[in-house]
PDB file of C-alpha atoms in Angstrom:
ATOM      1  CA  MET U   1     -18.551  18.893   1.444  1.00 31.00           C
ATOM      2  CA  GLN U   2     -15.792  17.160   0.138  1.00 37.00           C
ATOM      3  CA  THR U   3     -12.640  16.861   2.428  1.00 42.00           C
ATOM      4  CA  ALA U   4      -9.063  18.190   1.146  1.00 41.00           C
ATOM      5  CA  ASP U   5      -7.932  14.422   1.122  1.00 48.00           C
ATOM      6  CA  ARG U   6     -11.034  13.260  -1.013  1.00 45.00           C
ATOM      7  CA  ILE U   7     -10.577  15.893  -3.383  1.00 38.00           C
ATOM      8  CA  ALA U   8      -6.859  15.335  -3.967  1.00 47.00           C
ATOM      9  CA  ASN U   9      -7.414  11.426  -3.961  1.00 50.00           C
ATOM     10  CA  ALA U  10     -10.208  11.909  -6.743  1.00 44.00           C
ATOM     11  CA  LEU U  11      -7.286  13.530  -9.232  1.00 44.00           C
ATOM     12  CA  VAL U  12      -5.231  10.571  -8.558  1.00 52.00           C
ATOM     13  CA  ALA U  13      -7.872   7.863  -8.862  1.00 47.00           C
ATOM     14  CA  GLY U  14      -6.816   5.503 -11.402  1.00 50.00           C
ATOM     15  CA  ALA U  15      -3.392   7.358 -12.222  1.00 55.00           C
ATOM     16  CA  VAL U  16      -1.572   5.294  -9.945  1.00 59.00           C
ATOM     17  CA  ALA U  17      -2.894   1.913 -11.059  1.00 54.00           C
ATOM     18  CA  THR U  18      -1.904   3.083 -14.692  1.00 53.00           C
ATOM     19  CA  ALA U  19       1.325   4.162 -13.790  1.00 57.00           C
ATOM     20  CA  LEU U  20       2.406   1.057 -12.171  1.00 60.00           C
ATOM     21  CA  ALA U  21       0.693  -1.651 -14.317  1.00 50.00           C
ATOM     22  CA  THR U  22       1.482  -0.514 -17.892  1.00 44.00           C
ATOM     23  CA  THR U  23       5.163  -0.958 -17.731  1.00 45.00           C
ATOM     24  CA  VAL U  24       6.489  -4.252 -19.027  1.00 41.00           C
ATOM     25  CA  TRP U  25       8.229  -5.649 -16.088  1.00 41.00           C
ATOM     26  CA  LEU U  26      10.316  -8.652 -15.075  1.00 40.00           C
ATOM     27  CA  LEU U  27       8.239 -11.530 -16.883  1.00 38.00           C
ATOM     28  CA  THR U  28       9.645 -10.155 -20.159  1.00 39.00           C
ATOM     29  CA  ASP U  29      12.861 -11.056 -18.838  1.00 42.00           C
ATOM     30  CA  PRO U  30      14.266 -14.827 -19.753  1.00 37.00           C
ATOM     31  CA  SER U  31      15.789 -15.165 -16.530  1.00 43.00           C
ATOM     32  CA  GLY U  32      12.362 -16.503 -15.181  1.00 54.00           C
ATOM     33  CA  HIS U  33      11.627 -15.296 -11.821  1.00 57.00           C
ATOM     34  CA  PRO U  34       8.458 -16.709 -10.232  1.00 67.00           C
ATOM     35  CA  ASP U  35       5.456 -14.358 -10.306  1.00 82.00           C
ATOM     36  CA  PRO U  36       4.969 -12.086  -7.513  1.00 89.00           C
ATOM     37  CA  PRO U  37       2.369 -13.584  -4.901  1.00 89.00           C
ATOM     38  CA  GLN U  38      -1.271 -12.808  -5.095  1.00 90.00           C
ATOM     39  CA  PRO U  39      -3.686 -12.273  -2.312  1.00 90.00           C
ATOM     40  CA  GLY U  40      -6.267 -15.285  -1.793  1.00 89.00           C
ATOM     41  CA  ALA U  41      -9.911 -14.578  -1.562  1.00 88.00           C
ATOM     42  CA  GLU U  42      -9.722 -15.298   2.385  1.00 91.00           C
ATOM     43  CA  GLN U  43      -7.672 -11.850   2.742  1.00 94.00           C
ATOM     44  CA  GLY U  44     -10.392  -9.816   0.831  1.00 89.00           C
ATOM     45  CA  LEU U  45     -12.742  -7.328   1.898  1.00 89.00           C
ATOM     46  CA  HIS U  46     -15.556  -9.618   1.869  1.00 82.00           C
ATOM     47  CA  ALA U  47     -13.872 -12.442   3.787  1.00 71.00           C
ATOM     48  CA  ARG U  48     -15.992 -14.163   6.536  1.00 55.00           C
ATOM     49  CA  PRO U  49     -16.085 -12.273   9.765  1.00 52.00           C
ATOM     50  CA  GLY U  50     -14.374 -14.030  12.715  1.00 51.00           C
ATOM     51  CA  ASP U  51     -11.739 -15.850  10.236  1.00 50.00           C
ATOM     52  CA  PRO U  52      -8.632 -16.720  12.545  1.00 47.00           C
ATOM     53  CA  ASP U  53      -6.513 -14.824   9.654  1.00 47.00           C
ATOM     54  CA  GLY U  54      -8.511 -11.619  10.781  1.00 44.00           C
ATOM     55  CA  ALA U  55      -6.945 -11.756  14.319  1.00 45.00           C
ATOM     56  CA  ALA U  56      -3.881  -9.299  14.536  1.00 45.00           C
ATOM     57  CA  ARG U  57      -0.623 -11.184  14.440  1.00 44.00           C
ATOM     58  CA  ILE U  58       1.589  -8.876  16.909  1.00 42.00           C
ATOM     59  CA  ASP U  59       4.889  -9.675  18.025  1.00 42.00           C
ATOM     60  CA  GLN U  60       4.754  -8.435  21.602  1.00 35.00           C
ATOM     61  CA  ASP U  61       8.454  -8.505  21.856  1.00 39.00           C
ATOM     62  CA  GLY U  62       9.239  -6.676  18.794  1.00 41.00           C
ATOM     63  CA  PRO U  63       9.242  -2.869  18.027  1.00 39.00           C
ATOM     64  CA  SER U  64       5.472  -2.559  17.881  1.00 39.00           C
ATOM     65  CA  ALA U  65       5.096  -3.908  21.606  1.00 38.00           C
ATOM     66  CA  GLY U  66       3.149  -1.718  23.729  1.00 39.00           C
ATOM     67  CA  VAL U  67       1.437   0.546  21.078  1.00 41.00           C
ATOM     68  CA  LEU U  68      -1.830  -1.269  20.755  1.00 41.00           C
ATOM     69  CA  SER U  69      -4.973  -1.034  23.064  1.00 40.00           C
ATOM     70  CA  ALA U  70      -6.825  -3.905  24.856  1.00 40.00           C
ATOM     71  CA  ASP U  71      -8.551  -4.405  21.298  1.00 55.00           C
ATOM     72  CA  PRO U  72      -5.806  -4.653  18.594  1.00 55.00           C
ATOM     73  CA  ALA U  73      -8.492  -3.653  15.805  1.00 66.00           C
ATOM     74  CA  ALA U  74      -9.458  -0.402  17.431  1.00 78.00           C
ATOM     75  CA  ALA U  75      -8.838   2.691  15.421  1.00 84.00           C
ATOM     76  CA  ALA U  76      -6.619   4.955  16.912  1.00 93.00           C
ATOM     77  CA  GLU U  77      -6.948   8.924  17.137  1.00 95.00           C
ATOM     78  CA  PRO U  78      -5.531  10.614  13.941  1.00 96.00           C
ATOM     79  CA  LEU U  79      -2.073  12.131  14.081  1.00 97.00           C
ATOM     80  CA  PRO U  80      -1.104  15.608  12.971  1.00 97.00           C
ATOM     81  CA  PRO U  81       0.347  15.675   9.377  1.00 97.00           C
ATOM     82  CA  SER U  82       3.946  14.919   8.962  1.00 98.00           C
ATOM     83  CA  THR U  83       6.044  13.627   6.144  1.00 97.00           C
ATOM     84  CA  PRO U  84       6.621   9.970   6.018  1.00 98.00           C
ATOM     85  CA  ILE U  85      10.407   9.004   5.683  1.00 98.00           C
ATOM     86  CA  GLY U  86      10.122   5.143   5.745  1.00 98.00           C
ATOM     87  CA  VAL U  87       7.806   2.126   5.501  1.00 98.00           C
ATOM     88  CA  ARG U  88       8.338  -1.030   7.443  1.00 98.00           C
ATOM     89  CA  ILE U  89       6.233  -4.253   6.823  1.00 98.00           C
ATOM     90  CA  PRO U  90       7.813  -7.052   9.266  1.00 98.00           C
ATOM     91  CA  ALA U  91       5.673  -9.825   7.704  1.00 97.00           C
ATOM     92  CA  ILE U  92       7.221  -9.523   4.422  1.00 97.00           C
ATOM     93  CA  ASP U  93      10.657  -8.121   5.226  1.00 96.00           C
ATOM     94  CA  VAL U  94      10.263  -4.581   3.765  1.00 97.00           C
ATOM     95  CA  ASP U  95      12.189  -1.735   5.483  1.00 97.00           C
ATOM     96  CA  ALA U  96      12.336   1.061   2.887  1.00 97.00           C
ATOM     97  CA  PRO U  97      12.740   4.461   2.586  1.00 97.00           C
ATOM     98  CA  THR U  98       9.926   6.814   1.335  1.00 96.00           C
ATOM     99  CA  ALA U  99       9.984   9.858  -1.228  1.00 94.00           C
ATOM    100  CA  GLY U 100       7.018  12.102  -2.277  1.00 94.00           C
ATOM    101  CA  TYR U 101       5.531  12.205  -5.614  1.00 92.00           C
ATOM    102  CA  GLY U 102       2.765  14.108  -7.226  1.00 89.00           C
ATOM    103  CA  LEU U 103       1.160  14.159 -10.747  1.00 81.00           C
ATOM    104  CA  ALA U 104       3.064  14.528 -13.983  1.00 78.00           C
ATOM    105  CA  PRO U 105       1.711  16.940 -16.812  1.00 81.00           C
ATOM    106  CA  ASP U 106      -0.401  14.041 -18.183  1.00 73.00           C
ATOM    107  CA  GLY U 107      -2.046  13.405 -15.134  1.00 69.00           C
ATOM    108  CA  SER U 108      -0.531  10.222 -14.469  1.00 67.00           C
ATOM    109  CA  LEU U 109       1.047   9.753 -10.874  1.00 70.00           C
ATOM    110  CA  GLU U 110       4.804   9.940 -10.519  1.00 78.00           C
ATOM    111  CA  ILE U 111       6.268   7.089  -9.217  1.00 77.00           C
ATOM    112  CA  PRO U 112      10.099   6.098  -8.293  1.00 82.00           C
ATOM    113  CA  PRO U 113      12.368   5.965 -11.153  1.00 81.00           C
ATOM    114  CA  GLU U 114      13.254   2.200 -12.145  1.00 77.00           C
ATOM    115  CA  ASP U 115      16.736   2.394 -10.913  1.00 81.00           C
ATOM    116  CA  LYS U 116      15.321   3.325  -7.697  1.00 84.00           C
ATOM    117  CA  SER U 117      12.864   0.355  -7.181  1.00 85.00           C
ATOM    118  CA  HIS U 118      14.031   0.118  -3.792  1.00 90.00           C
ATOM    119  CA  LEU U 119      11.963   3.406  -2.865  1.00 93.00           C
ATOM    120  CA  ALA U 120       8.433   3.334  -1.799  1.00 95.00           C
ATOM    121  CA  GLY U 121       6.521   6.496  -3.263  1.00 93.00           C
ATOM    122  CA  TRP U 122       3.872   8.391  -1.043  1.00 93.00           C
ATOM    123  CA  TYR U 123       1.224  10.542  -2.780  1.00 91.00           C
ATOM    124  CA  HIS U 124       2.104  14.045  -1.218  1.00 91.00           C
ATOM    125  CA  GLY U 125      -1.182  15.461  -2.655  1.00 90.00           C
ATOM    126  CA  GLY U 126      -3.117  13.886  -0.230  1.00 90.00           C
ATOM    127  CA  VAL U 127      -2.824  13.346   3.428  1.00 93.00           C
ATOM    128  CA  THR U 128       0.134  11.993   5.389  1.00 96.00           C
ATOM    129  CA  PRO U 129      -0.129   8.634   6.962  1.00 97.00           C
ATOM    130  CA  GLY U 130      -1.543   8.655  10.260  1.00 97.00           C
ATOM    131  CA  ALA U 131      -3.378  11.869   9.612  1.00 96.00           C
ATOM    132  CA  GLU U 132      -7.339  11.497   9.285  1.00 95.00           C
ATOM    133  CA  GLY U 133      -7.945  10.500   5.793  1.00 94.00           C
ATOM    134  CA  THR U 134      -6.641   7.922   3.230  1.00 95.00           C
ATOM    135  CA  ALA U 135      -2.947   7.974   2.706  1.00 95.00           C
ATOM    136  CA  LEU U 136      -1.438   6.261  -0.196  1.00 93.00           C
ATOM    137  CA  ILE U 137       2.053   4.890  -0.730  1.00 94.00           C
ATOM    138  CA  ALA U 138       2.881   2.803  -4.012  1.00 92.00           C
ATOM    139  CA  GLY U 139       5.928   0.953  -5.117  1.00 92.00           C
ATOM    140  CA  HIS U 140       7.053  -1.205  -7.927  1.00 90.00           C
ATOM    141  CA  VAL U 141       6.708  -5.093  -7.723  1.00 89.00           C
ATOM    142  CA  ASP U 142      10.050  -5.737  -9.839  1.00 87.00           C
ATOM    143  CA  ASP U 143      12.356  -4.333 -12.349  1.00 83.00           C
ATOM    144  CA  ALA U 144      14.659  -5.905 -15.074  1.00 80.00           C
ATOM    145  CA  ASN U 145      16.841  -6.981 -12.346  1.00 82.00           C
ATOM    146  CA  GLY U 146      14.442  -8.813  -9.967  1.00 86.00           C
ATOM    147  CA  PRO U 147      12.114  -8.394  -7.317  1.00 90.00           C
ATOM    148  CA  ALA U 148      11.492  -4.630  -6.087  1.00 91.00           C
ATOM    149  CA  VAL U 149      10.201  -2.992  -2.842  1.00 94.00           C
ATOM    150  CA  PHE U 150       6.728  -4.357  -2.915  1.00 94.00           C
ATOM    151  CA  TYR U 151       7.273  -7.633  -4.746  1.00 92.00           C
ATOM    152  CA  HIS U 152       5.925  -9.500  -1.900  1.00 95.00           C
ATOM    153  CA  LEU U 153       2.682  -7.179  -1.063  1.00 96.00           C
ATOM    154  CA  GLY U 154       0.354  -9.580  -2.349  1.00 95.00           C
ATOM    155  CA  ALA U 155       1.580 -11.969   0.343  1.00 96.00           C
ATOM    156  CA  LEU U 156       0.307  -9.943   3.153  1.00 97.00           C
ATOM    157  CA  ARG U 157      -2.369 -11.227   5.494  1.00 96.00           C
ATOM    158  CA  ARG U 158      -5.379  -9.456   7.477  1.00 95.00           C
ATOM    159  CA  GLY U 159      -3.865  -8.528  10.792  1.00 95.00           C
ATOM    160  CA  ASP U 160      -0.550  -7.915   9.697  1.00 97.00           C
ATOM    161  CA  LEU U 161       0.934  -4.614  10.634  1.00 98.00           C
ATOM    162  CA  VAL U 162       2.556  -1.768   8.718  1.00 98.00           C
ATOM    163  CA  GLU U 163       4.586   0.820  10.192  1.00 98.00           C
ATOM    164  CA  VAL U 164       5.315   4.420   8.546  1.00 98.00           C
ATOM    165  CA  ALA U 165       8.185   6.481  10.255  1.00 98.00           C
ATOM    166  CA  ARG U 166       7.509  10.228  10.248  1.00 98.00           C
ATOM    167  CA  ALA U 167       9.792  13.150  10.257  1.00 98.00           C
ATOM    168  CA  ASP U 168       8.026  14.285  13.422  1.00 97.00           C
ATOM    169  CA  GLY U 169       9.771  11.211  15.140  1.00 97.00           C
ATOM    170  CA  ARG U 170       6.617   9.200  15.610  1.00 97.00           C
ATOM    171  CA  THR U 171       5.706   5.878  13.676  1.00 98.00           C
ATOM    172  CA  ALA U 172       2.363   5.486  12.802  1.00 98.00           C
ATOM    173  CA  VAL U 173       1.264   1.722  12.866  1.00 98.00           C
ATOM    174  CA  PHE U 174      -1.522   0.476  10.777  1.00 97.00           C
ATOM    175  CA  LEU U 175      -3.477  -2.978  10.763  1.00 97.00           C
ATOM    176  CA  VAL U 176      -4.092  -4.667   7.476  1.00 97.00           C
ATOM    177  CA  ASP U 177      -7.896  -4.994   6.911  1.00 95.00           C
ATOM    178  CA  ALA U 178      -7.823  -6.541   3.802  1.00 96.00           C
ATOM    179  CA  VAL U 179      -5.504  -7.543   0.639  1.00 96.00           C
ATOM    180  CA  GLU U 180      -7.255  -7.454  -2.781  1.00 94.00           C
ATOM    181  CA  VAL U 181      -6.223  -7.579  -6.566  1.00 91.00           C
ATOM    182  CA  PHE U 182      -8.071  -5.428  -8.877  1.00 91.00           C
ATOM    183  CA  ASP U 183      -8.165  -5.412 -12.710  1.00 85.00           C
ATOM    184  CA  ARG U 184      -7.247  -2.029 -13.729  1.00 78.00           C
ATOM    185  CA  GLU U 185      -9.944  -1.444 -16.326  1.00 80.00           C
ATOM    186  CA  MET U 186     -12.484  -1.928 -13.497  1.00 84.00           C
ATOM    187  CA  PHE U 187     -10.197  -0.308 -10.677  1.00 84.00           C
ATOM    188  CA  PRO U 188     -12.842   0.725  -7.748  1.00 86.00           C
ATOM    189  CA  ASP U 189     -11.446   4.172  -7.511  1.00 84.00           C
ATOM    190  CA  GLU U 190     -13.811   5.406  -4.677  1.00 86.00           C
ATOM    191  CA  LEU U 191     -13.391   2.117  -2.760  1.00 89.00           C
ATOM    192  CA  VAL U 192      -9.708   2.378  -2.853  1.00 89.00           C
ATOM    193  CA  TYR U 193      -9.270   6.165  -2.288  1.00 85.00           C
ATOM    194  CA  GLY U 194     -12.567   7.367  -0.678  1.00 85.00           C
ATOM    195  CA  HIS U 195     -12.493   9.063   2.515  1.00 82.00           C
ATOM    196  CA  THR U 196     -13.735   7.002   5.460  1.00 85.00           C
ATOM    197  CA  GLY U 197     -13.582   9.176   8.281  1.00 88.00           C
ATOM    198  CA  ARG U 198     -10.633   7.834  10.146  1.00 94.00           C
ATOM    199  CA  PRO U 199      -6.850   7.444   9.377  1.00 96.00           C
ATOM    200  CA  GLU U 200      -6.327   4.774   6.873  1.00 96.00           C
ATOM    201  CA  LEU U 201      -3.481   3.819   4.382  1.00 97.00           C
ATOM    202  CA  ARG U 202      -3.238   1.952   1.237  1.00 96.00           C
ATOM    203  CA  LEU U 203      -0.384   0.335  -0.310  1.00 96.00           C
ATOM    204  CA  ILE U 204      -0.550  -0.535  -3.948  1.00 92.00           C
ATOM    205  CA  THR U 205       1.752  -2.295  -6.446  1.00 89.00           C
ATOM    206  CA  CYS U 206       1.326  -4.251  -9.737  1.00 87.00           C
ATOM    207  CA  GLY U 207      -0.504  -7.590  -9.748  1.00 84.00           C
ATOM    208  CA  GLY U 208      -3.259  -9.472 -11.551  1.00 79.00           C
ATOM    209  CA  GLY U 209      -2.638 -11.230 -15.032  1.00 75.00           C
ATOM    210  CA  PHE U 210       0.472 -10.303 -17.217  1.00 73.00           C
ATOM    211  CA  SER U 211       0.728  -9.360 -20.932  1.00 65.00           C
ATOM    212  CA  HIS U 212       4.071  -9.016 -22.508  1.00 72.00           C
ATOM    213  CA  SER U 213       2.512  -6.195 -24.478  1.00 65.00           C
ATOM    214  CA  GLN U 214       1.122  -4.312 -21.624  1.00 67.00           C
ATOM    215  CA  GLY U 215       2.840  -5.421 -18.592  1.00 72.00           C
ATOM    216  CA  TYR U 216       0.831  -6.183 -15.545  1.00 77.00           C
ATOM    217  CA  LEU U 217      -3.064  -6.243 -16.047  1.00 72.00           C
ATOM    218  CA  GLY U 218      -4.052  -5.030 -12.289  1.00 84.00           C
ATOM    219  CA  ASN U 219      -3.024  -3.941  -8.962  1.00 89.00           C
ATOM    220  CA  VAL U 220      -2.629  -5.496  -5.346  1.00 93.00           C
ATOM    221  CA  VAL U 221      -4.126  -3.136  -2.867  1.00 95.00           C
ATOM    222  CA  VAL U 222      -3.687  -3.461   0.900  1.00 97.00           C
ATOM    223  CA  PHE U 223      -6.382  -1.761   3.116  1.00 96.00           C
ATOM    224  CA  ALA U 224      -5.106  -0.808   6.547  1.00 97.00           C
ATOM    225  CA  HIS U 225      -6.272   1.314   9.437  1.00 96.00           C
ATOM    226  CA  LEU U 226      -4.476   3.333  12.105  1.00 97.00           C
ATOM    227  CA  ILE U 227      -4.105   1.346  15.483  1.00 97.00           C
ATOM    228  CA  GLY U 228      -1.497   2.985  17.280  1.00 96.00           C
ATOM    229  CA  ARG U 229       1.907   5.124  17.328  1.00 93.00           C
ATOM    230  CA  ARG U 230       5.233   4.967  18.932  1.00 89.00           C
TER     231      ARG U 230
END
């Protein structure tokens, strides 16, 4: 029997990739900003176990201090549902508000408008970050004026932290398990959106190659799981 979040994520599978990747973004602009960073193979799902980059890089003097168990990679118990209000990613200096989005009439995922590229959009048809299931937060990589909220997402490494502030006053703390880039024509829906039996988070933005007629040709996807709260 499918869980509610799996059914909801099945509806959005592929829609987020298309919504984020088909717009012609910054690289059409003659100002010549550098390409956004892309993850290397060593950060992927199939990276060699025991790689030093897989160890959690946790600032024990920072805001996340004290939220983790002796094993920093251990999965935490699910939190009750609560609307996310912000996302913080210390490793790439992201501290952004979030807004909920659903599906447009044509079945594509609604995303923050271009004039609000500082926002991160969470898919409110699925689970909320920290609850059991796979939560989704998407954001633009750039716009006509320059880098947007998730421009540096591809620079994340396994072991980095993602913190999602929630309306109930809790902050859900996630550990990055992998960072991948996928061609949107071969986007692995089940791998990205499928239910894993624990609280997980996916961050997604544009990535891969770029075409002046089609925009970005793929997506950067961050895989993370809940390790604590504060």
